[in-house]
Structure formats: structure tokens, C-alpha cells
Short mmCIF file of C-alpha atoms in Angstrom, two decimals:
data_model
loop_
_atom_site.label_atom_id
_atom_site.label_comp_id
_atom_site.label_asym_id
_atom_site.label_seq_id
_atom_site.Cartn_x
_atom_site.Cartn_y
_atom_site.Cartn_z
CA MET A 284 -27.82 59.58 -59.61
CA SER A 285 -26.91 56.85 -62.06
CA ILE A 286 -23.34 55.66 -62.23
CA TRP A 287 -22.88 57.23 -65.70
CA ASP A 288 -23.96 60.68 -64.53
CA PHE A 289 -21.67 60.21 -61.57
CA LEU A 290 -18.68 59.30 -63.75
CA LEU A 291 -19.47 62.18 -66.13
CA GLN A 292 -19.47 64.63 -63.25
CA PHE A 293 -16.56 63.30 -61.21
CA GLY A 294 -14.56 61.44 -63.85
CA GLY A 295 -12.00 64.23 -64.05
CA ARG A 296 -11.27 64.20 -60.34
CA LEU A 297 -11.07 60.43 -60.24
CA THR A 298 -8.64 60.50 -63.17
CA SER A 299 -6.40 63.08 -61.54
CA GLY A 300 -6.50 61.05 -58.34
CA THR A 301 -5.55 57.93 -60.28
CA LEU A 302 -2.58 59.75 -61.81
CA TYR A 303 -1.37 60.70 -58.33
CA THR A 304 -1.81 57.11 -57.19
CA VAL A 305 0.18 55.84 -60.18
CA ALA A 306 2.93 58.39 -59.52
CA GLN A 307 3.06 57.41 -55.85
CA PHE A 308 3.14 53.76 -56.86
CA LEU A 309 6.02 54.18 -59.32
CA LEU A 310 8.15 56.32 -56.99
CA ALA A 311 7.46 54.10 -53.98
CA SER A 312 8.38 51.03 -56.07
CA VAL A 313 11.77 52.54 -56.85
CA VAL A 314 12.38 53.30 -53.16
CA ALA A 315 11.20 49.82 -52.17
CA ILE A 316 13.37 48.00 -54.71
CA VAL A 317 16.48 50.01 -53.86
CA PHE A 318 16.06 49.53 -50.10
CA ALA A 319 15.14 45.86 -50.49
CA LEU A 320 18.27 45.15 -52.52
CA LEU A 321 20.54 47.16 -50.23
CA SER A 322 19.26 45.72 -46.97
CA GLY A 323 18.72 42.23 -48.37
CA LEU A 324 22.37 42.14 -49.46
CA GLY A 325 23.37 43.98 -46.29
CA LYS A 326 21.83 41.30 -44.10
CA LEU A 327 24.14 38.75 -45.76
CA SER A 328 27.17 41.00 -45.47
CA ARG A 329 30.21 39.94 -43.45
CA ASN A 330 30.62 43.46 -42.15
CA ARG A 331 28.90 43.54 -38.78
CA ALA A 332 27.90 47.23 -38.96
CA ILE A 333 26.23 46.81 -42.35
CA ARG A 334 24.51 43.62 -41.24
CA TRP A 335 23.11 45.20 -38.09
CA ALA A 336 22.02 48.36 -39.87
CA SER A 337 20.07 46.19 -42.33
CA ILE A 338 18.52 44.07 -39.61
CA ILE A 339 17.44 47.13 -37.61
CA TYR A 340 15.89 48.74 -40.68
CA ILE A 341 14.04 45.54 -41.62
CA GLU A 342 12.74 44.81 -38.13
CA ILE A 343 11.59 48.36 -37.43
CA PHE A 344 9.70 48.71 -40.68
CA ARG A 345 8.27 45.21 -40.62
CA GLY A 346 7.40 45.36 -36.95
CA THR A 347 5.30 48.53 -37.02
CA SER A 348 2.38 49.70 -39.11
CA LEU A 349 2.69 51.59 -42.34
CA LEU A 350 0.30 54.20 -40.98
CA VAL A 351 2.47 54.73 -37.90
CA GLN A 352 5.55 55.11 -40.09
CA LEU A 353 3.76 57.52 -42.40
CA TYR A 354 2.61 59.74 -39.53
CA TRP A 355 5.99 59.55 -37.89
CA ILE A 356 7.81 60.59 -41.05
CA TYR A 357 5.32 63.33 -41.84
CA PHE A 358 4.57 64.75 -38.38
CA VAL A 359 7.58 63.89 -36.23
CA LEU A 360 10.56 64.23 -38.57
CA PRO A 361 9.90 67.99 -39.00
CA LEU A 362 10.55 68.33 -35.25
CA PHE A 363 14.08 67.15 -35.97
CA GLY A 364 14.40 69.73 -38.71
CA LEU A 365 13.64 67.44 -41.62
CA THR A 366 10.46 68.67 -43.25
CA LEU A 367 9.32 66.63 -46.22
CA PRO A 368 6.56 67.71 -48.60
CA LYS A 369 3.55 65.43 -48.14
CA PHE A 370 3.99 63.94 -51.59
CA VAL A 371 7.58 62.89 -50.79
CA ALA A 372 6.72 61.74 -47.27
CA GLY A 373 3.98 59.61 -48.83
CA PHE A 374 5.96 57.59 -51.35
CA LEU A 375 9.01 57.48 -49.10
CA SER A 376 7.19 55.81 -46.22
CA VAL A 377 5.32 53.38 -48.45
CA GLY A 378 8.58 52.53 -50.23
CA LEU A 379 10.53 52.09 -46.98
CA ASN A 380 7.79 49.90 -45.55
CA ILE A 381 7.49 47.59 -48.55
CA GLY A 382 11.27 47.60 -48.99
CA SER A 383 11.67 45.92 -45.60
CA TYR A 384 9.42 43.08 -46.73
CA GLY A 385 11.24 42.95 -50.06
CA ALA A 386 14.56 42.62 -48.24
CA GLU A 387 13.53 39.22 -46.94
CA LEU A 388 12.60 38.16 -50.48
CA VAL A 389 15.99 39.30 -51.75
CA ARG A 390 17.83 37.50 -48.97
CA GLY A 391 15.80 34.33 -49.42
CA ALA A 392 16.30 34.33 -53.18
CA ILE A 393 20.06 34.88 -52.93
CA GLN A 394 20.36 32.07 -50.41
CA SER A 395 18.39 29.71 -52.60
CA VAL A 396 20.73 30.05 -55.57
CA PRO A 397 22.39 26.58 -55.62
CA ARG A 398 25.72 26.29 -53.84
CA GLY A 399 27.38 25.00 -56.99
CA GLN A 400 26.90 28.38 -58.64
CA TRP A 401 28.79 30.12 -55.83
CA GLU A 402 31.54 27.53 -55.97
CA ALA A 403 31.81 27.72 -59.75
CA ALA A 404 32.16 31.51 -59.61
CA TYR A 405 34.78 31.08 -56.91
CA ALA A 406 36.62 28.50 -59.01
CA LEU A 407 36.71 30.95 -61.92
CA SER A 408 38.29 33.39 -59.43
CA MET A 409 35.63 36.01 -59.91
CA SER A 410 35.73 38.91 -57.48
CA PRO A 411 32.88 38.88 -54.91
CA ALA A 412 31.22 41.87 -56.63
CA LYS A 413 31.44 40.28 -60.05
CA ARG A 414 30.19 36.96 -58.71
CA MET A 415 27.18 38.68 -57.17
CA ILE A 416 26.33 40.79 -60.22
CA ARG A 417 26.98 38.31 -63.01
CA VAL A 418 26.16 34.96 -61.45
CA ILE A 419 24.08 35.13 -58.30
CA LEU A 420 21.77 38.14 -58.71
CA PRO A 421 20.43 37.25 -62.18
CA GLN A 422 19.39 33.83 -60.91
CA ALA A 423 18.05 35.28 -57.68
CA PHE A 424 15.91 37.69 -59.72
CA VAL A 425 14.13 34.81 -61.43
CA ILE A 426 13.44 33.18 -58.06
CA MET A 427 12.07 36.31 -56.43
CA LEU A 428 10.02 37.78 -59.26
CA PRO A 429 6.76 35.94 -58.51
CA PRO A 430 6.62 37.02 -54.82
CA TRP A 431 7.57 40.55 -55.88
CA GLY A 432 4.40 40.63 -57.96
CA ASN A 433 2.36 40.13 -54.81
CA LEU A 434 4.45 42.64 -52.94
CA LEU A 435 3.90 45.33 -55.58
CA ILE A 436 0.15 44.85 -55.20
CA GLU A 437 0.62 45.33 -51.46
CA LEU A 438 2.54 48.48 -52.32
CA LEU A 439 -0.29 49.77 -54.49
CA LYS A 440 -2.69 49.15 -51.63
CA GLY A 441 -0.28 50.90 -49.27
CA THR A 442 -0.31 54.06 -51.37
CA ALA A 443 -3.98 54.52 -50.46
CA LEU A 444 -2.83 55.55 -46.98
CA VAL A 445 -1.05 58.65 -48.25
CA ALA A 446 -4.53 60.16 -48.62
CA LEU A 447 -4.50 60.47 -44.83
CA ILE A 448 -1.73 63.08 -45.02
CA SER A 449 -3.76 64.80 -47.78
CA VAL A 450 -1.85 63.71 -50.86
CA THR A 451 -4.60 64.10 -53.46
CA ASP A 452 -4.53 60.52 -54.69
CA LEU A 453 -7.45 58.32 -55.74
CA MET A 454 -8.40 57.47 -52.17
CA PHE A 455 -8.37 61.15 -51.24
CA GLU A 456 -10.62 62.13 -54.16
CA ALA A 457 -13.06 59.34 -53.35
CA LYS A 458 -13.22 60.56 -49.77
CA GLN A 459 -13.76 64.17 -50.86
CA ILE A 460 -16.48 63.23 -53.35
CA ASN A 461 -18.17 61.14 -50.67
CA GLY A 462 -17.96 64.05 -48.25
CA SER A 463 -19.63 66.51 -50.60
CA THR A 464 -22.26 64.26 -52.23
CA PHE A 465 -22.85 61.39 -49.76
CA LEU A 466 -22.88 59.05 -52.78
CA SER A 467 -20.75 56.51 -50.93
CA VAL A 468 -21.39 53.48 -53.12
CA GLN A 469 -20.50 55.37 -56.28
CA ALA A 470 -17.52 57.26 -54.84
CA PHE A 471 -15.83 54.42 -52.94
CA GLY A 472 -17.08 51.77 -55.36
CA SER A 473 -15.52 53.39 -58.42
CA ALA A 474 -12.26 53.94 -56.53
CA LEU A 475 -12.22 50.25 -55.54
CA VAL A 476 -12.77 49.25 -59.16
CA ILE A 477 -9.96 51.52 -60.35
CA TYR A 478 -7.55 50.04 -57.79
CA TYR A 479 -8.61 46.60 -58.91
CA ILE A 480 -8.00 47.43 -62.57
CA LEU A 481 -4.55 48.81 -61.76
CA ALA A 482 -3.63 45.70 -59.77
CA ARG A 483 -5.19 43.03 -61.92
CA PHE A 484 -4.83 44.34 -65.44
CA LEU A 485 -1.63 46.39 -65.24
CA ILE A 486 0.65 45.23 -62.43
CA THR A 487 -0.04 41.48 -62.61
CA PRO A 488 0.31 41.17 -66.43
CA PHE A 489 3.45 43.33 -66.30
CA MET A 490 5.03 41.09 -63.67
CA ARG A 491 4.08 37.98 -65.67
CA TRP A 492 5.73 39.54 -68.70
CA CYS A 493 8.88 40.25 -66.65
CA GLU A 494 8.94 36.65 -65.43
CA ARG A 495 8.74 35.34 -68.99
CA ALA A 496 11.35 37.81 -70.25
CA MET A 497 13.75 36.90 -67.44
CA ALA A 498 13.27 33.19 -67.96
CA ARG A 499 13.93 33.58 -71.69
CA LYS A 500 17.00 35.67 -71.13
CA LEU A 501 18.51 33.23 -68.65
CA SER A 502 17.86 30.15 -70.74
CA ARG A 503 19.49 31.72 -73.78
CA THR A 504 22.78 32.62 -72.14
CA MET B 171 12.34 73.31 -28.33
CA SER B 172 9.69 71.01 -29.64
CA PHE B 173 11.87 68.03 -30.41
CA GLN B 174 12.95 67.46 -26.85
CA TRP B 175 11.63 64.24 -25.45
CA LYS B 176 9.65 64.94 -22.27
CA TRP B 177 9.55 62.03 -19.87
CA GLU B 178 6.83 63.45 -17.59
CA PHE B 179 4.61 63.83 -20.62
CA THR B 180 5.46 60.29 -21.69
CA TRP B 181 4.46 58.86 -18.31
CA ALA B 182 1.30 60.98 -18.32
CA ILE B 183 0.05 59.62 -21.63
CA LEU B 184 1.26 56.05 -21.18
CA PRO B 185 -1.82 54.75 -19.28
CA ARG B 186 -4.10 56.13 -21.98
CA LEU B 187 -2.06 54.44 -24.69
CA MET B 188 -2.09 51.21 -22.70
CA TRP B 189 -5.87 51.21 -22.68
CA ALA B 190 -5.85 51.89 -26.39
CA THR B 191 -3.50 48.92 -26.79
CA VAL B 192 -6.19 46.74 -25.24
CA ASN B 193 -8.60 47.98 -27.90
CA THR B 194 -6.05 47.33 -30.62
CA LEU B 195 -5.53 43.77 -29.39
CA LEU B 196 -9.28 43.26 -29.11
CA ALA B 197 -9.80 44.50 -32.65
CA SER B 198 -7.05 42.20 -33.95
CA GLY B 199 -8.47 39.24 -32.06
CA ILE B 200 -12.05 39.71 -33.23
CA GLY B 201 -10.95 40.48 -36.77
CA TYR B 202 -8.75 37.39 -36.85
CA ALA B 203 -11.48 35.14 -35.48
CA ILE B 204 -13.87 36.33 -38.21
CA ALA B 205 -11.16 35.90 -40.83
CA MET B 206 -10.31 32.35 -39.70
CA VAL B 207 -13.90 31.13 -39.85
CA LEU B 208 -14.87 32.97 -43.04
CA GLY B 209 -11.59 31.96 -44.70
CA LEU B 210 -12.31 28.31 -43.98
CA VAL B 211 -15.82 28.68 -45.43
CA PHE B 212 -14.36 30.23 -48.60
CA ALA B 213 -11.67 27.57 -48.89
CA LEU B 214 -14.20 24.74 -48.55
CA LEU B 215 -16.64 26.40 -50.99
CA LEU B 216 -13.82 26.72 -53.52
CA ARG B 217 -13.09 23.01 -53.13
CA THR B 218 -16.61 22.03 -54.20
CA GLY B 219 -15.48 22.68 -57.78
CA TRP B 220 -18.97 23.85 -58.79
CA LYS B 221 -18.08 26.44 -61.46
CA PRO B 222 -21.08 28.83 -61.08
CA LEU B 223 -20.02 29.21 -57.45
CA THR B 224 -16.23 28.99 -57.59
CA LEU B 225 -15.63 31.39 -60.49
CA PRO B 226 -17.42 34.42 -58.97
CA LEU B 227 -16.04 33.59 -55.53
CA ARG B 228 -12.48 33.36 -56.81
CA GLU B 229 -12.89 36.69 -58.59
CA ALA B 230 -14.42 38.30 -55.49
CA ILE B 231 -11.52 37.07 -53.36
CA GLU B 232 -9.09 38.44 -55.93
CA PHE B 233 -10.93 41.77 -55.87
CA ILE B 234 -10.82 42.10 -52.09
CA ARG B 235 -7.16 41.05 -51.97
CA SER B 236 -6.01 43.59 -54.51
CA THR B 237 -7.83 46.68 -53.25
CA PRO B 238 -6.79 48.80 -50.26
CA LEU B 239 -8.16 47.80 -46.86
CA VAL B 240 -8.55 51.42 -45.81
CA LEU B 241 -10.87 52.02 -48.76
CA GLN B 242 -12.88 48.93 -47.86
CA ILE B 243 -13.23 50.20 -44.30
CA PHE B 244 -14.61 53.48 -45.63
CA PHE B 245 -16.87 51.59 -48.02
CA VAL B 246 -18.43 49.42 -45.32
CA PHE B 247 -18.78 52.32 -42.92
CA TYR B 248 -20.39 54.80 -45.31
CA VAL B 249 -22.44 52.56 -47.58
CA GLY B 250 -24.77 51.38 -44.82
CA PRO B 251 -26.28 54.82 -44.08
CA GLN B 252 -26.98 55.35 -47.78
CA PHE B 253 -29.42 52.46 -47.53
CA GLY B 254 -30.65 53.30 -44.05
CA VAL B 255 -28.44 50.84 -42.14
CA ARG B 256 -26.21 52.41 -39.51
CA LEU B 257 -23.18 50.41 -38.48
CA SER B 258 -21.01 51.51 -35.59
CA PRO B 259 -17.30 52.10 -36.31
CA TRP B 260 -16.44 48.91 -34.43
CA VAL B 261 -18.88 46.72 -36.31
CA SER B 262 -18.01 48.06 -39.76
CA GLY B 263 -14.30 47.94 -38.97
CA MET B 264 -14.50 44.32 -37.86
CA ILE B 265 -16.52 43.37 -40.95
CA ALA B 266 -14.02 45.06 -43.26
CA ILE B 267 -10.88 43.64 -41.61
CA GLY B 268 -12.40 40.19 -41.11
CA LEU B 269 -13.53 39.97 -44.71
CA HIS B 270 -10.24 41.31 -46.07
CA TYR B 271 -8.12 38.82 -44.16
CA SER B 272 -10.50 35.90 -44.73
CA CYS B 273 -9.53 36.15 -48.40
CA TYR B 274 -5.86 35.80 -47.50
CA LEU B 275 -6.50 32.98 -45.05
CA SER B 276 -8.62 31.04 -47.55
CA GLU B 277 -5.53 30.97 -49.77
CA VAL B 278 -3.42 29.71 -46.87
CA TYR B 279 -5.92 26.93 -46.14
CA ARG B 280 -6.19 26.04 -49.81
CA ALA B 281 -2.42 25.77 -50.19
CA GLY B 282 -2.24 23.67 -47.03
CA ILE B 283 -4.94 21.27 -48.19
CA GLU B 284 -3.46 20.99 -51.67
CA ALA B 285 -0.04 20.19 -50.21
CA VAL B 286 -1.42 16.93 -48.81
CA PRO B 287 -0.24 14.22 -51.24
CA ARG B 288 -2.87 12.58 -53.48
CA GLY B 289 -1.97 9.20 -52.05
CA GLN B 290 -3.36 10.25 -48.67
CA TRP B 291 -6.76 10.98 -50.19
CA GLU B 292 -6.69 7.73 -52.09
CA ALA B 293 -5.67 5.76 -49.02
CA ALA B 294 -8.52 7.31 -47.02
CA ARG B 295 -10.88 6.39 -49.81
CA ALA B 296 -9.52 2.86 -49.99
CA LEU B 297 -10.15 2.51 -46.25
CA ASN B 298 -13.76 3.56 -46.91
CA MET B 299 -13.53 6.64 -44.72
CA SER B 300 -16.33 9.19 -44.87
CA THR B 301 -15.57 12.66 -46.29
CA ARG B 302 -15.80 14.05 -42.77
CA ASP B 303 -13.32 11.51 -41.40
CA THR B 304 -11.02 12.03 -44.35
CA TYR B 305 -10.85 15.75 -43.62
CA MET B 306 -10.77 15.55 -39.84
CA ARG B 307 -8.38 12.64 -39.39
CA ILE B 308 -6.20 12.59 -42.49
CA VAL B 309 -6.16 15.86 -44.40
CA ILE B 310 -6.44 18.64 -41.82
CA PRO B 311 -3.78 17.27 -39.41
CA GLN B 312 -1.35 17.21 -42.33
CA ALA B 313 -2.51 20.50 -43.80
CA LEU B 314 -2.09 22.31 -40.50
CA PRO B 315 1.68 22.55 -39.92
CA PRO B 316 2.54 24.09 -43.31
CA SER B 317 -0.35 26.54 -42.84
CA ILE B 318 0.76 27.82 -39.46
CA ALA B 319 3.54 30.02 -40.84
CA GLY B 320 1.11 31.76 -43.19
CA MET B 321 -1.55 32.06 -40.51
CA GLY B 322 0.96 33.58 -38.11
CA ASN B 323 2.04 36.12 -40.71
CA TYR B 324 -1.53 37.23 -41.19
CA LEU B 325 -2.15 37.41 -37.44
CA VAL B 326 0.73 39.88 -37.19
CA GLY B 327 -0.53 41.50 -40.40
CA ILE B 328 -4.01 42.08 -39.02
CA PHE B 329 -2.49 43.53 -35.86
CA LYS B 330 -0.43 45.97 -37.90
CA ASP B 331 -3.42 46.95 -40.02
CA THR B 332 -5.67 47.91 -37.11
CA PRO B 333 -4.37 51.53 -37.12
CA MET B 334 -6.42 51.94 -40.29
CA LEU B 335 -9.52 51.66 -38.10
CA SER B 336 -8.63 55.11 -36.77
CA VAL B 337 -9.98 56.62 -40.02
CA ILE B 338 -13.54 55.82 -38.96
CA GLY B 339 -12.91 56.67 -35.31
CA VAL B 340 -12.30 53.37 -33.55
CA ALA B 341 -10.43 54.31 -30.38
CA GLU B 342 -7.38 52.12 -30.94
CA LEU B 343 -3.72 53.14 -30.60
CA MET B 344 -3.42 55.38 -33.64
CA GLN B 345 -6.66 57.20 -32.97
CA THR B 346 -5.62 57.76 -29.35
CA ALA B 347 -2.22 59.06 -30.40
CA ASN B 348 -3.92 61.42 -32.85
CA ALA B 349 -6.24 62.63 -30.12
CA ILE B 350 -3.36 63.21 -27.70
CA GLY B 351 -1.46 65.02 -30.44
CA SER B 352 -4.27 67.38 -31.25
CA GLU B 353 -5.02 68.09 -27.58
CA THR B 354 -1.45 68.84 -26.55
CA TYR B 355 0.25 69.76 -29.85
CA ARG B 356 2.92 67.23 -29.05
CA PHE B 357 3.33 64.51 -31.67
CA LEU B 358 6.81 63.21 -30.92
CA GLU B 359 5.98 61.15 -27.84
CA PRO B 360 2.57 59.70 -28.80
CA TYR B 361 3.58 58.61 -32.30
CA THR B 362 6.93 57.25 -31.14
CA LEU B 363 5.29 55.34 -28.29
CA VAL B 364 2.78 53.82 -30.69
CA GLY B 365 5.66 52.65 -32.86
CA VAL B 366 7.47 51.18 -29.85
CA ILE B 367 4.33 49.41 -28.63
CA PHE B 368 3.81 47.88 -32.06
CA LEU B 369 7.42 46.68 -32.17
CA LEU B 370 7.24 45.24 -28.66
CA LEU B 371 4.13 43.27 -29.52
CA SER B 372 4.72 42.17 -33.09
CA LEU B 373 8.32 40.94 -32.82
CA PRO B 374 7.64 38.50 -29.95
CA THR B 375 4.44 37.32 -31.65
CA ALA B 376 6.34 36.49 -34.81
CA ALA B 377 8.98 34.63 -32.77
CA PHE B 378 6.27 32.81 -30.81
CA MET B 379 4.55 31.69 -34.01
CA ARG B 380 7.81 30.12 -35.21
CA GLN B 381 8.10 28.19 -31.93
CA PHE B 382 4.46 27.20 -32.13
CA GLU B 383 4.91 25.83 -35.64
CA ALA B 384 7.85 23.70 -34.51
CA TRP B 385 5.79 22.49 -31.54
CA VAL B 386 2.82 21.48 -33.70
CA ARG B 387 5.13 19.65 -36.09
CA ARG B 388 6.62 17.71 -33.19
CA LYS B 389 3.20 16.93 -31.70
CA LEU B 390 1.94 15.54 -34.99
CA GLY B 391 5.11 13.51 -35.39
CA MET B 392 6.27 15.23 -38.55
#
């Protein structure tokens, strides 16, 4: 079967799988960014309880595998009475996992904002919250955007694992098509190419655009 | 009640999980060895600067880096039989993981080599050193310490990615936990134990790599 016949026949399924992957990616990104910010800031907090909660979250999710976390959240949490639909369990575990890596980026970026900026905000008698939001975080964003680009590609790759709890994403469709036709090169090959296109021609250019926009915005003010 | 933790059951399955841990460590070790060698080959090939070679190689590395490992594992495992080559789960898993991480490691090596100041290359040239001597005695000793952090990260990374081998049936930790779960209908203990084992192994490794980096820096007088 030529690749064109293959795409003609299975294009619809691959497209629907891609849409699921994109949805998983977007939702997991939101979870990851929120948790990265919260725990990255939490790790720098003076409150001991907040600091330890952040450290425990970061170490647990960085220290174990995404697949283990995914299975745990999907198969073990229901035993404690918390049953999540597979779609939710999927993006939640990917987001929590990547968020723990993002937390270190947030912490590192905040700490690398020059001391003078902190002192200046203090001298202007800004409240800690205002200092963080108006002075430190905007500059930290510029520092951490490039590594976040890499992390979001890791996140995209992570979403492929949700196929293992039967979320019908791109990976899942490729596996199904392979199972019914044994056209492995075509099935897995086209899925690989689609992931590559998403990473290289959508996520990377978007992050570059964000970097430029942020740099412009900061230099103007 | 299904959510009650059963200690007898835990002790009963622990030896089996320990054996699976050996497999997991073996898979990480072999995968990492392949990745280290192949990554060095890629990094050196990229340094030749011969465009017909470097452009496709760079793009291939980019491709492998930005697509999911689990899909690559499936690809390697299933594509062989389509052309009459049968690879065992272990062999295809090691190829996939080794290749995937070699692309990351080649970047680590490249960054390390590029971080060596130009003056060092020029000084080696001025002293009429051969290319081999320049690399072995001047460049690599200086490129090593900044690379260790990245290499350590990927060692832990490879270790945490081995559960993906369970999808093609390599009997590592995850696969064993799945098997225990489907035999006994108890998922709480096996999955939790796998998580604990991963934590107990990856946290000390990360700490050890930090110590190791400091030690190498001291040894090389940096």
C-alpha cells in the first residue's frame, strides 16, 4: 500500500488522534504552568509548610517516571475514592510531571533576577506581592522562556503516554492502525512525522515569537 | 476494602519487584552506554562541518529529540518484522532508548566542547599539537566538567524512561507491576512500590552526580 492510499484511508483517524493530542497538550500545559509557578514560588517561600509542600511535590514528580505517575493516578487513585476519567487523568499526570521540572526553571529564573532589582523595589516600599508581580516575575519570564520551549516539547512527547490508558490520541490511533493492518512503517511513521511537525513548526516558532514579544515589551517600558 | 494496604502482600511481591529492578538497572545501563558512544560519534561528525553530512544529521537529531520515545520504541519493534527482521523486545528497546538519548548526549558534548575558549585551540595549534593530542589533552579535559551535570541528568532520565519498555514486554519494573496487578487484581501495592523504588534510586543518583561533578572539577584543578 502506498503512503498516499494509506493516508487517504486512515487520514481521518490520524486527524482525530492529532486533535486529541493537541487538546491533551494544551490542557497539560496549563496544569504544568500553574503548578510550576506555584511550587517554584513556594520553594522560595519563607513559610516552612509551603516550602516543604513544594519540595515534596517537586521531588516526587521528578524522582519517578511519568508512566508510573500516570498509572498511579489512573489505577490507584480510584481505590481512594477519586475516580478520574481517562482523559482528565491523562493531561493531569502529564501536567503535574512537567510542572515539577518547570518549578526548577521558575525558581532558577527568579533567583537570577539581579539583586539590585529586589533592592530597588524594596526601596520604593513596594509590598512583597507587588514587587513579585510587577518587578521580578516579568524579568524572570524573559529568562525562563527559552528553557520552557524545550520543556513544552517534552510535554508534547509526554502526552503520547496517555495512549496507554486508552485516551484516543495520535499514539493510540497509530497503535490501533498498526494492530489491524500491520503496516507499521506507515502507521508509526506518519504519527512520528505529525509529532515532529507539531513540535518543530508549531511549538518552537510560537515560543520564539513569545520570546521576541516579551523582549520587546520589556525594553519599551 | 480494596484501598487497605496489605503488608503480607507487599512482602510477597517485593522479591519479584527486586528482580525486576535489576532488569530496569540493566536496561538503563546498556541504554546509557549505547547513548554515550553514539552521542560522541554524532557530536564529532557534526564538528567536521561538512554540510552534506551535518545538515541531514542535525535534522535527524532534531527529529528524534522532538518525537515521543514510546512511539520510537514501537516503531523499532514493529518495523523489523515488516521487512522480515525479528528483533527481540530487549534488542529493539535498547536500540530505541540508546538512539533517543544519544541525540541528547551529542548536544551535551557539543556544548561542552564549544565552551572551551578559542585561545585553548589556538595555543594547542601554536604548540604544534596533533588533532588527537589537542582533543585528548587540551579540549576534552576542559569540556568534561561542564558536561557532567547534563550527562547525569540524562542518566537519571534514561532510568526514568525505562518503564516505557513495558509496552513491548520487556520484564522491567513497570511490566512486572502490571503483571502482578492483573494476576492478583491489586494495583495499590505494586504501583506504589514501583514509585518508591524509583524515588529511592533516582534521588541518590542525582545527589551522587552533583558530588561527582565537584570531585572531577577538583581533580582537574578547576
